[in-house]
Coordinates of C-alpha atoms and ligand atoms in Angstrom, one line a residue:
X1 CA 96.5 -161.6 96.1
X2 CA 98.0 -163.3 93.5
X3 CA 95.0 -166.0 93.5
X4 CA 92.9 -162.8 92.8
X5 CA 95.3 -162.0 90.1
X6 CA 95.4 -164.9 88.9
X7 CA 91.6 -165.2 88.8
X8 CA 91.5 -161.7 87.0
X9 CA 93.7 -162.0 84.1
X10 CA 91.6 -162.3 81.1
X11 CA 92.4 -165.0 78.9
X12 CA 94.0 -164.6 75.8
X13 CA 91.7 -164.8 72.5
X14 CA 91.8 -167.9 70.9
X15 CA 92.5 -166.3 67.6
X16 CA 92.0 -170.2 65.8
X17 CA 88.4 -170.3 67.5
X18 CA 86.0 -168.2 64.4
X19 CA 83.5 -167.5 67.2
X20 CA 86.3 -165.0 68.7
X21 CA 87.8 -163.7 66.1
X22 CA 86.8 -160.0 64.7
X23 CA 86.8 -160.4 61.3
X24 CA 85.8 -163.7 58.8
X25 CA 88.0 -164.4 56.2
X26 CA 87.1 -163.8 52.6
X27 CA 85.8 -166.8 50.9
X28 CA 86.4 -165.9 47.6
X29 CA 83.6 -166.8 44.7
X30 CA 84.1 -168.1 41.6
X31 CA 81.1 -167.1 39.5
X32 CA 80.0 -169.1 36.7
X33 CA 79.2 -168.5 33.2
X34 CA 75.6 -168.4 32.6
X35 CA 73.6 -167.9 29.3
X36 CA 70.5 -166.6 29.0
X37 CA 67.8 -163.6 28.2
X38 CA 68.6 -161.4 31.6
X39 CA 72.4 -162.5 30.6
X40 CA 72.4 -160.6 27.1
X41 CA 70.1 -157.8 28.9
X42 CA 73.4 -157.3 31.2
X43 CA 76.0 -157.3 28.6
X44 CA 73.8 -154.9 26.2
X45 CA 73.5 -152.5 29.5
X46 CA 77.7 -152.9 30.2
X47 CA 78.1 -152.8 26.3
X48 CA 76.3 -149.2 26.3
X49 CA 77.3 -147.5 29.5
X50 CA 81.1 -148.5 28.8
X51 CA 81.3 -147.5 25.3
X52 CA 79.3 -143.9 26.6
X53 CA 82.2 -143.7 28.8
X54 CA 85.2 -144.5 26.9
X55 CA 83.9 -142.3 23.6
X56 CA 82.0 -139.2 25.4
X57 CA 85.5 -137.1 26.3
X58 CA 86.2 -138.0 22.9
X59 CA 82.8 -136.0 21.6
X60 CA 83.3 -132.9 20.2
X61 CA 81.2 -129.5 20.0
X62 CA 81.9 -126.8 18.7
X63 CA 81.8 -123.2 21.1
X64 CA 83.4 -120.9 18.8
X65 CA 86.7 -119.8 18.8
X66 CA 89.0 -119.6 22.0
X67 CA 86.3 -122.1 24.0
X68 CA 86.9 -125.7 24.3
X69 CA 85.3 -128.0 21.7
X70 CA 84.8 -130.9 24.1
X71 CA 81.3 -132.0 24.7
X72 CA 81.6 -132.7 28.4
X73 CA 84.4 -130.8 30.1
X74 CA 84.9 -130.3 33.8
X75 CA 87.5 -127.9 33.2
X76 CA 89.4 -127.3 36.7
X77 CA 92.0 -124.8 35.7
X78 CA 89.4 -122.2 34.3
X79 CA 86.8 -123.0 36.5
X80 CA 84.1 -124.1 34.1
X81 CA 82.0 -127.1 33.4
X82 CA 81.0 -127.7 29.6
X83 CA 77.8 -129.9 29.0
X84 CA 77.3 -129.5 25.2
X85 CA 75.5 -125.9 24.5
X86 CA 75.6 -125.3 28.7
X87 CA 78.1 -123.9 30.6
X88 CA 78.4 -123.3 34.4
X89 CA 80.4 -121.1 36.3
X90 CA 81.7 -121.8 39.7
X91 CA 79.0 -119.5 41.0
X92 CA 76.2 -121.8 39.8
X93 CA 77.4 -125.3 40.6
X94 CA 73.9 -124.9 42.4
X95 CA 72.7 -126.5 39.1
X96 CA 74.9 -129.3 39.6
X97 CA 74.2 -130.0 42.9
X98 CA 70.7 -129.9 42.3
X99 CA 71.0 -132.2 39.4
X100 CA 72.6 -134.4 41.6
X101 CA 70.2 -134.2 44.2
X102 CA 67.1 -135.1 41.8
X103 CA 69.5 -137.8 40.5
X104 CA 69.1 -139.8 44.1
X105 CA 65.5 -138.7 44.1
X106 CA 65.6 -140.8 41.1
X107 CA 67.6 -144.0 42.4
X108 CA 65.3 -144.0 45.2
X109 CA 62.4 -144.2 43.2
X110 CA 63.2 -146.7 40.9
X111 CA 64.9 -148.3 44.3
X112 CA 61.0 -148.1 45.7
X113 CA 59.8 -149.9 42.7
X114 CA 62.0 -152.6 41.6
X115 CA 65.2 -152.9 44.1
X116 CA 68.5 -152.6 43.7
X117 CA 68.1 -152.1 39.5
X118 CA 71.3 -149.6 39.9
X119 CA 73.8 -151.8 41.4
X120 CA 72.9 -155.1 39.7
X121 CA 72.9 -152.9 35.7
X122 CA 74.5 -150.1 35.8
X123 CA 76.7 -149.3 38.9
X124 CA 80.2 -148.4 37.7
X125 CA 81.5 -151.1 40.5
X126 CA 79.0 -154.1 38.7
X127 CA 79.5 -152.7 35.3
X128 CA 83.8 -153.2 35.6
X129 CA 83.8 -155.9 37.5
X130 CA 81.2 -157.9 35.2
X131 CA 84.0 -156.3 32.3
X132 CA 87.0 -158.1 34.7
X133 CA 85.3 -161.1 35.2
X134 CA 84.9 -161.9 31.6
X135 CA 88.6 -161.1 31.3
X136 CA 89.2 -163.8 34.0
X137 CA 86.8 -166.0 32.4
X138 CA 88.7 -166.1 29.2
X139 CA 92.0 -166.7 30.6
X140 CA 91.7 -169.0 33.2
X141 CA 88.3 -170.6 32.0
X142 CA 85.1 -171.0 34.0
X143 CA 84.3 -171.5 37.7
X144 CA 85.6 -175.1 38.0
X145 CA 88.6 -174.4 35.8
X146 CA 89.7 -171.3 38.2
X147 CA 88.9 -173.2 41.7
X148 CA 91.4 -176.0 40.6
X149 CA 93.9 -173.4 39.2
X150 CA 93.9 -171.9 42.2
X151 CA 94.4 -175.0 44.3
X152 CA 96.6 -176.4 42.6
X153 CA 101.0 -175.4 42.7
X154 CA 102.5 -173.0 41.3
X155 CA 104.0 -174.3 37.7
X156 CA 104.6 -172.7 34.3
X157 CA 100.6 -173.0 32.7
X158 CA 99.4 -170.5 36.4
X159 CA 101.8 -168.3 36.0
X160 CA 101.0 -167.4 32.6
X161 CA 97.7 -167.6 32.5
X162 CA 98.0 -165.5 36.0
X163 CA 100.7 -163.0 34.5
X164 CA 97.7 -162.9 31.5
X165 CA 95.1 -161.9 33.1
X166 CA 97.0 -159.2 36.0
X167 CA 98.3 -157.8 32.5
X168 CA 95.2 -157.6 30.6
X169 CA 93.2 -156.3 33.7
X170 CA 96.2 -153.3 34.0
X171 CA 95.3 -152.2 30.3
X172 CA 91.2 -152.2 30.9
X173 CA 92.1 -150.4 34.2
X174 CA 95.1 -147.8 32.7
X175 CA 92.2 -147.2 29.8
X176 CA 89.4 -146.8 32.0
X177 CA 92.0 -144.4 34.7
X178 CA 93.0 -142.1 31.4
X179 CA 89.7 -142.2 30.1
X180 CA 88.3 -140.6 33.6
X181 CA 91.0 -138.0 33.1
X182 CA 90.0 -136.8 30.0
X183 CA 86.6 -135.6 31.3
X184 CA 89.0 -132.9 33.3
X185 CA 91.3 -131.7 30.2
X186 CA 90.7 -131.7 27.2
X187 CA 90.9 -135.4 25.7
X188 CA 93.7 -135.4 22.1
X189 CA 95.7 -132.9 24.1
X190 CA 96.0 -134.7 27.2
X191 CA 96.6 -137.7 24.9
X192 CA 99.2 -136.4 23.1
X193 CA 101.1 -135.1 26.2
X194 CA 100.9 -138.0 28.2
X195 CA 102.6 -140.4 25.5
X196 CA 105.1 -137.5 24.6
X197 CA 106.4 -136.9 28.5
X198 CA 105.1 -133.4 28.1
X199 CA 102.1 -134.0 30.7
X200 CA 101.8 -132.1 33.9
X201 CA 102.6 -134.3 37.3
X202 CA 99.2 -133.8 38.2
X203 CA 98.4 -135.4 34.6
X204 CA 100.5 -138.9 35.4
X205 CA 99.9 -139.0 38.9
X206 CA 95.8 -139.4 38.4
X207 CA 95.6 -141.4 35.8
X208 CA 97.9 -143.9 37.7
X209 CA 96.0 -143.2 40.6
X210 CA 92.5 -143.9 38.7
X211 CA 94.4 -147.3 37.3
X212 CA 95.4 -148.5 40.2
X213 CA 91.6 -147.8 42.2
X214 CA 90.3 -149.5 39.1
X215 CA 92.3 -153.0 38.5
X216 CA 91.7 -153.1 42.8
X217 CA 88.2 -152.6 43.1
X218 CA 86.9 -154.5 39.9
X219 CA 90.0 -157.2 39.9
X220 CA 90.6 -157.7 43.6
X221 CA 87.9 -156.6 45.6
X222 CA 84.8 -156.8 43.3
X223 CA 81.9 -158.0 45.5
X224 CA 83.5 -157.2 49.4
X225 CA 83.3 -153.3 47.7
X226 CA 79.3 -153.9 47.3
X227 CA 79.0 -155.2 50.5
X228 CA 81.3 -153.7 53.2
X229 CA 82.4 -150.7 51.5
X230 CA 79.4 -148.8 49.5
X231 CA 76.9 -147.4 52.0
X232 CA 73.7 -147.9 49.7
X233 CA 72.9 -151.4 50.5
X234 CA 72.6 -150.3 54.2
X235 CA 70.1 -148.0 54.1
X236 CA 68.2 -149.4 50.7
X237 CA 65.8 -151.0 53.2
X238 CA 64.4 -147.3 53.6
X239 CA 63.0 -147.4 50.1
X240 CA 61.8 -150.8 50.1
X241 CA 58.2 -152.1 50.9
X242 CA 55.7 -155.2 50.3
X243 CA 55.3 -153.6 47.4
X244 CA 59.1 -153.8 45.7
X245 CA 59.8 -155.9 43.0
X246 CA 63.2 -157.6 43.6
X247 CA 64.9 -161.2 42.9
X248 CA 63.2 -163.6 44.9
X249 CA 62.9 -167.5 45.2
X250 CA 59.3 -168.5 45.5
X251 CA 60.2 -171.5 48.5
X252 CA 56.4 -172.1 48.4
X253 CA 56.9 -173.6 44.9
X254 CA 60.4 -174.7 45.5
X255 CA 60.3 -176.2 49.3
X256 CA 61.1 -178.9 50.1
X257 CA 64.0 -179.2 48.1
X258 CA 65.4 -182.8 46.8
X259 CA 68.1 -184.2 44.8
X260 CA 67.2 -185.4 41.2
X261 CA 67.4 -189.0 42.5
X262 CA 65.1 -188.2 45.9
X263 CA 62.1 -189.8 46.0
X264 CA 58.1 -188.5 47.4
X265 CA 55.9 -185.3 46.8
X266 CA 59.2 -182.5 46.5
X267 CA 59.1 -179.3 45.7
X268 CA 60.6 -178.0 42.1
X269 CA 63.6 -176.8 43.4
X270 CA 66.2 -179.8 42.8
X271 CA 69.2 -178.3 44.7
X272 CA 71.4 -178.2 41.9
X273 CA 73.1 -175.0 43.5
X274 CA 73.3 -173.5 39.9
X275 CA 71.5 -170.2 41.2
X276 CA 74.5 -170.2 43.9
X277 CA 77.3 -170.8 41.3
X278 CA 76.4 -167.8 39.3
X279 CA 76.0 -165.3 42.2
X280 CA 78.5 -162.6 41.5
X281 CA 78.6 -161.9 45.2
X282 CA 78.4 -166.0 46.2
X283 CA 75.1 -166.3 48.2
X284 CA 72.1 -167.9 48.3
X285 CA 69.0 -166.6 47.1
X286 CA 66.8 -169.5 48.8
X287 CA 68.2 -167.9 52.0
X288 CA 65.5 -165.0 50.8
X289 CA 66.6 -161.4 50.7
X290 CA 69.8 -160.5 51.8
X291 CA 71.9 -157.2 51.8
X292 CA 74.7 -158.7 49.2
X293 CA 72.3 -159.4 46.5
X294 CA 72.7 -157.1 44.0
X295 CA 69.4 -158.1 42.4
X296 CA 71.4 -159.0 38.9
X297 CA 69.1 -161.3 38.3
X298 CA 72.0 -164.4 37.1
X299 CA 70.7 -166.6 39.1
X300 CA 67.3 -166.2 37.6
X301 CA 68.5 -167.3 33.8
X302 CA 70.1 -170.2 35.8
X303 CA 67.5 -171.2 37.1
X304 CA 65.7 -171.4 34.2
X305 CA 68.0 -173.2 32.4
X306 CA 67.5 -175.9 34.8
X307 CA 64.0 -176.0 34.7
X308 CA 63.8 -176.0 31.0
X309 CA 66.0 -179.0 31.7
X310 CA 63.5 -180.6 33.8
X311 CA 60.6 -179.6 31.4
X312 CA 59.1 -177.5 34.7
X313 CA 57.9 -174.1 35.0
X314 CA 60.2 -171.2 34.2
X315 CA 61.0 -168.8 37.0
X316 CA 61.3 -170.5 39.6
X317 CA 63.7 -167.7 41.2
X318 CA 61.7 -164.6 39.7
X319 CA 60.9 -161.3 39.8
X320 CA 57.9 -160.1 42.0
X321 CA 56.9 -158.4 45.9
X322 CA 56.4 -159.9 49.2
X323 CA 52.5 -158.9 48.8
X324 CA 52.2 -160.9 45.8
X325 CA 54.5 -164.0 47.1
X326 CA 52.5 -164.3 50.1
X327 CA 49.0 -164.5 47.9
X328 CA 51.0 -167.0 45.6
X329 CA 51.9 -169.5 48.8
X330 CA 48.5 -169.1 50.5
X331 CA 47.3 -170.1 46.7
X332 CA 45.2 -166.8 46.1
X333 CA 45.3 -165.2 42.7
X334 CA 48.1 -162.5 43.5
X335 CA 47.3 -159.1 43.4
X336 CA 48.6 -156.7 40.6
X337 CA 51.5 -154.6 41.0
X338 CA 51.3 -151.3 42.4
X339 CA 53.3 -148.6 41.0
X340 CA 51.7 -146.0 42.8
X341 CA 51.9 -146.3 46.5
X342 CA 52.7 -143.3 49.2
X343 CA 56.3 -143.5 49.2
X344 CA 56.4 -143.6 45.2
X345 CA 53.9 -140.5 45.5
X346 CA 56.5 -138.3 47.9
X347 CA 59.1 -139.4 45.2
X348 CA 56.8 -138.7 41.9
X349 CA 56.2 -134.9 43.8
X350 CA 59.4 -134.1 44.8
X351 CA 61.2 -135.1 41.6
X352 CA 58.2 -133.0 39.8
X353 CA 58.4 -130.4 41.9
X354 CA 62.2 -130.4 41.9
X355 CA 62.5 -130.5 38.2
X356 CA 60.4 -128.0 37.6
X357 CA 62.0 -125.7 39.9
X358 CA 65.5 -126.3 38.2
X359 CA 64.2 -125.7 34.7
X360 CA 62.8 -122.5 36.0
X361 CA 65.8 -121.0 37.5
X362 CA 68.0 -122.8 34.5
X363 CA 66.2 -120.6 32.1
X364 CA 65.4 -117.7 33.8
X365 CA 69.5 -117.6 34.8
X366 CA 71.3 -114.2 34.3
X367 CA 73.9 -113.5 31.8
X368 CA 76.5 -112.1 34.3
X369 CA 76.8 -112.1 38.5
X370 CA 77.6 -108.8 40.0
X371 CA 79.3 -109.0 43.3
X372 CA 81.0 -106.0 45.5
X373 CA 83.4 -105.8 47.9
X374 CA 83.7 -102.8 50.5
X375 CA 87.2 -101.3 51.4
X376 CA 88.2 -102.7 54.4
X377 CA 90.5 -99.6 55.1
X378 CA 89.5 -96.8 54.8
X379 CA 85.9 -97.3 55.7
X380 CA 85.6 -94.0 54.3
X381 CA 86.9 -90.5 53.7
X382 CA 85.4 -87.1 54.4
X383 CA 85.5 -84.8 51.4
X384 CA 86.1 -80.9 51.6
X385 CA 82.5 -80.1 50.8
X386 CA 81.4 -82.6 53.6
X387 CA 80.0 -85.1 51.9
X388 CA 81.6 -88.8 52.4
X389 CA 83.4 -91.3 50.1
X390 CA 83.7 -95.3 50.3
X391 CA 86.0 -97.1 47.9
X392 CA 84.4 -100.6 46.9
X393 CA 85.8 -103.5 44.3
X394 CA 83.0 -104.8 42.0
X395 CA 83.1 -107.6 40.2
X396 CA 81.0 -108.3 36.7
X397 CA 81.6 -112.1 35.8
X398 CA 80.0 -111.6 32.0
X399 CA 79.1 -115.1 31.3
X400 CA 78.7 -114.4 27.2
X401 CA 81.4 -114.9 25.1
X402 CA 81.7 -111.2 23.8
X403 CA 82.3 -108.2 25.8
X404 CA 79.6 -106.7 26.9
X405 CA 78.4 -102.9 28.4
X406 CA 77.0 -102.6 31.9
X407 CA 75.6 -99.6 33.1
X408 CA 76.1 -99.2 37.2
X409 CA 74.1 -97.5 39.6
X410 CA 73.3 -96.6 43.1
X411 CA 69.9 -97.5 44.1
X412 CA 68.7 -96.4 48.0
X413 CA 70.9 -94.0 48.6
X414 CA 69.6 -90.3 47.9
X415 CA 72.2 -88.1 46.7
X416 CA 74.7 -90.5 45.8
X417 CA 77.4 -90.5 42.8
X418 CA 79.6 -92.9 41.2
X419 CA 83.4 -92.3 40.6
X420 CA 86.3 -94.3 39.0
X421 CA 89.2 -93.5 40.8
X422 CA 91.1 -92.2 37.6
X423 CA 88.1 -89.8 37.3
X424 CA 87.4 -88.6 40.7
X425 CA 86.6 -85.5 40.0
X426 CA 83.4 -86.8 38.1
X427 CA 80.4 -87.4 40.4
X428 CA 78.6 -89.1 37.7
X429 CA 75.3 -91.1 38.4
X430 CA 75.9 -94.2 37.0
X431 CA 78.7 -95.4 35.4
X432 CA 79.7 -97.3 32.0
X433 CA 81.8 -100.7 32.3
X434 CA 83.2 -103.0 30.1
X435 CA 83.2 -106.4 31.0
X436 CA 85.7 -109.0 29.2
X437 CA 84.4 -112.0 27.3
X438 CA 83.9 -114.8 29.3
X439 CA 85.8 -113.6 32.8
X440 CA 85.1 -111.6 35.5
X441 CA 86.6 -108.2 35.5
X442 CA 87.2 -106.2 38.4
X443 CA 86.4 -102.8 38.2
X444 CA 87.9 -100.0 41.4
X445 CA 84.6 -97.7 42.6
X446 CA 84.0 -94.8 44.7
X447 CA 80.9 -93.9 46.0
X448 CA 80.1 -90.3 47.4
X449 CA 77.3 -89.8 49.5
X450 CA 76.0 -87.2 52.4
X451 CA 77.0 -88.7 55.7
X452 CA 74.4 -91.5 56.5
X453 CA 72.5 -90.8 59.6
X454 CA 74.1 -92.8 62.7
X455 CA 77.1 -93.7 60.3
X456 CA 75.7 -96.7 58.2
X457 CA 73.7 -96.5 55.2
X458 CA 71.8 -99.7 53.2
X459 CA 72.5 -99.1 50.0
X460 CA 72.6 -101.4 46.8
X461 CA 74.3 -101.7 43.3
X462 CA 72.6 -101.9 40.5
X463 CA 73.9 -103.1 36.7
X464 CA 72.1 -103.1 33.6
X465 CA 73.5 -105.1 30.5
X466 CA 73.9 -103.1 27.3
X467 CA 70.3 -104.5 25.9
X468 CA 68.7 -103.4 29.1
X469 CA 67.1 -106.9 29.8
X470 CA 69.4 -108.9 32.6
X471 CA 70.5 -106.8 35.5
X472 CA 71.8 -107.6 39.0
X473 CA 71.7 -106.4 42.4
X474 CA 74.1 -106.6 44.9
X475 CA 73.1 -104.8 48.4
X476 CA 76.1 -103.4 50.2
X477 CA 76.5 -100.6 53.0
X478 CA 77.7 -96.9 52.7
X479 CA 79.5 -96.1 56.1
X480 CA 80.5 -92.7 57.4
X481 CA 81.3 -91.1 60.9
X482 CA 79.1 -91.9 64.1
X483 CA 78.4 -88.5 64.6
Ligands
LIG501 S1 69.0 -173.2 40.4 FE1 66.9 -173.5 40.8 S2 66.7 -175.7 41.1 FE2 68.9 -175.2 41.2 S3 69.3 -174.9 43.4 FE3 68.8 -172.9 42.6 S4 66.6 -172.6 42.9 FE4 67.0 -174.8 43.1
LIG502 S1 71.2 -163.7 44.5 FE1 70.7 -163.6 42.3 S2 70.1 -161.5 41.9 FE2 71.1 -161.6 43.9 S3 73.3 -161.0 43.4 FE3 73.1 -163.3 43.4 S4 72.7 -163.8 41.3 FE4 72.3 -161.6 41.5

């Protein structure tokens, strides 16, 4: 028995071996510093999409009196978002939704046609870490500059130039955390209350919250986020085809690769490893297309700077598709590029389609919802002449910043009147409300009716606005004894 035993115990993991362990360790990448056209293109994007975010909150627009005067408010308290001259109630964050929905449409075609353009330009993630790296880059110097700080000991010049660059990566992350704040309140007052202790808790506790996301993702995680975290490099490979322009090394030009000093028929590529060194997420794009690249493109004006060096063709890591690569290495002229393929067709339609759709119901949208409630107890009360009465709450949300008149009715139901409860001697066939600016009021209604056959009646509500041109329907039940 114990021989069996003996035979059965597993052995413990060799946690030294890397073939048994569970998860690699980070090898952390020093990008370098590289100049060029795609470069500038990247700052100019970063430049644009920062400044639109740190200055938009800051935008105002005038409503009218008693509305906000922000340009873009998500207001959480009153349950409104402002977008400029639009604003949406709770009730049709359909619009938003649906705006968001066209919005991946979107991605994925542009994803269809030229890769991962998103991620390497104008993804929030690239966009502050590119912002933190140049932060890094100005304290602690370029790639070979930071691998040596980092190896070496700690002494006086680290920690200061580490204390430095912690510090200065807290302020861009404590700016960009408040700035995200300000889209939810209203920006000079939120301001003013956080730097005069007179903010709410929830006021301090997001914008440290938002800080501390930012400074980790952009400062410490950068490049693990893009490729372990963010679920859009994993299923990309949906939109792409032969046909989608991304980064790629063209090995037929490059292959086989030598050292300057190598001698014989070579390829172009020299193996200089500059196209590595720049790689915000450390790979190799000779390796061909792989899940971390970004598709930035660094490693193209790298290459190119080498080339030029070498007085060689440009772009020898480009942009272009498999279909065209393949024509390239088998030495046929390569096709053009198709922009219009199937998938890009099922994109074009459904973003027509689903653009066209919005704009319709955005400007055919009413003024006001109508919604009812029926008593829940009692269902209903028999009268003294014998007819029957159900109490119901309606609701008019009057979207328009003045109060407005609606007329309510009772539409499929023969016979029936409308009371207010302070008037229930009235019995009148419709009935005059006044909704409050902006705001849903809630008005008390009794209906009175002959006793619906079987107990249960369809019946349905129907307001009018004062002008007469935007009504609603609600449908809703009259209920009265079985027999
Ligand atoms: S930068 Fe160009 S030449 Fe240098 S290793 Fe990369 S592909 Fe080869
Ligand atoms: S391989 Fe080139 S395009 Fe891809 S992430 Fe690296 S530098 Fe950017």
């Amino acid at each position: 028995v114990n021989a069996i035993a003996r035979v059965q115990k597993p052995a413990e993991p060799d946690e030294s071996d890397p073939d048994l362990r569970l998860f690699a360790d980070r090898v952390r990448v020093y990008p370098k510093d590289v100049r060029g056209p795609i470069r500038r293109a990247k700052w100019a994007i970063l430049i644009l999409c920062l400044s639109v975010y740190y200055a938009l909150p800051w935008l105002r627009w005038d409503r009218g009196p008693g509305r906000p005067n922000q340009a873009l408010l998500l207001d959480m308290v009153n349950e409104r978002l402002y977008i400029f001259d639009v604003e949406l109630w709770p009730q049709e964050i359909v619009f938003l939704s649906g705006a968001l929905i066209l919005g991946a449409a979107a991605l994925f075609f542009v994803t269809s046609l030229f890769g991962r353009l998103w991620c390497g330009y104008a993804c929030p993630q690239t966009v502050w870490t590119d912002l933190f790296m140049w932060v890094e880059r100005h304290i602690e110097g370029d790639r070979n500059a930071r691998i040596k700080l980092d190896a070496r000991k700690l002494d006086f010049d680290k920690a200061l130039r580490k204390a430095a660059k912690h510090l200065a990566w807290l302020l861009i992350a404590f700016w960009t955390g408040g700035a995200w704040i300000m889209y939810y309140v209203d920006a000079p007052t939120a301001t003013h209350e956080f730097w005069t202790g007179a903010g709410s808790p929830q006021l301090y506790f997001f914008t440290f919250l938002f800080t501390a996301t930012t400074y980790l993702l952009a400062g410490w995680a950068r490049e693990q986020v893009c490729t372990y975290m963010c679920p859009w490099p994993r299923f990309q490979a949906a939109m792409f085809d032969d046909n989608t322009i991304t980064v790629a090394y063209q090995s037929w030009r490059g292959e086989p690769r030598h050292k300057k000093t190598d001698e014989g028929q070579f390829g172009d590529c020299v193996d200089c490893r500059a196209c590595v060194n720049v790689c915000p997420t450390g790979i190799d794009i000779r390796d061909g297309q792989q899940l971390e690249c970004i598709n930035c493109g660094l490693c193209v004006d790298a290459c190119n700077a080498v080339m030029t060096t070498l007085s060689r063709p440009n772009w020898l890591i480009t942009w272009d598709n498999l279909v065209r690569q393949n024509a390239r290495a088998a030495g046929r002229k390569p096709p053009a590029i198709r922009i219009f393929r199937p998938r890009t067709w099922i994109y074009i339609a459904f973003l027509t389609l689903g653009c066209t759709a919005m704009a319709v119901a955005f400007a055919t949208r009413s003024t006001f919802d109508l919604s009812v409630q029926h008593d829940r107890a009692p269902l209903f009360a028999r009268m003294a002449d014998g007819t029957v009465r159900n109490g119901y709450t309606v609701k008019i949300a009057n979207k328009h910043p003045i109060a407005r008149r609606f007329v309510l009715t009772i539409t499929n139901l023969a016979g029936a009147s409308l009371d207010l409860p302070e008037e229930s001697a009235a019995r009148m066939p419709a009935l005059s409300l006044v909704a409050g600016p902006d705001a849903v009021t809630t008005f008390r209604v009794l209906v009175r009716g002959a006793r619906p056959p079987g107990g249960k009646a369809d019946m349905s509500f129907l307001a009018v606005d004062q002008s007469g041109t935007d009504k609603a329907v609600y449908n809703s039940t009259f209920l009265g004894p079985g027999e």
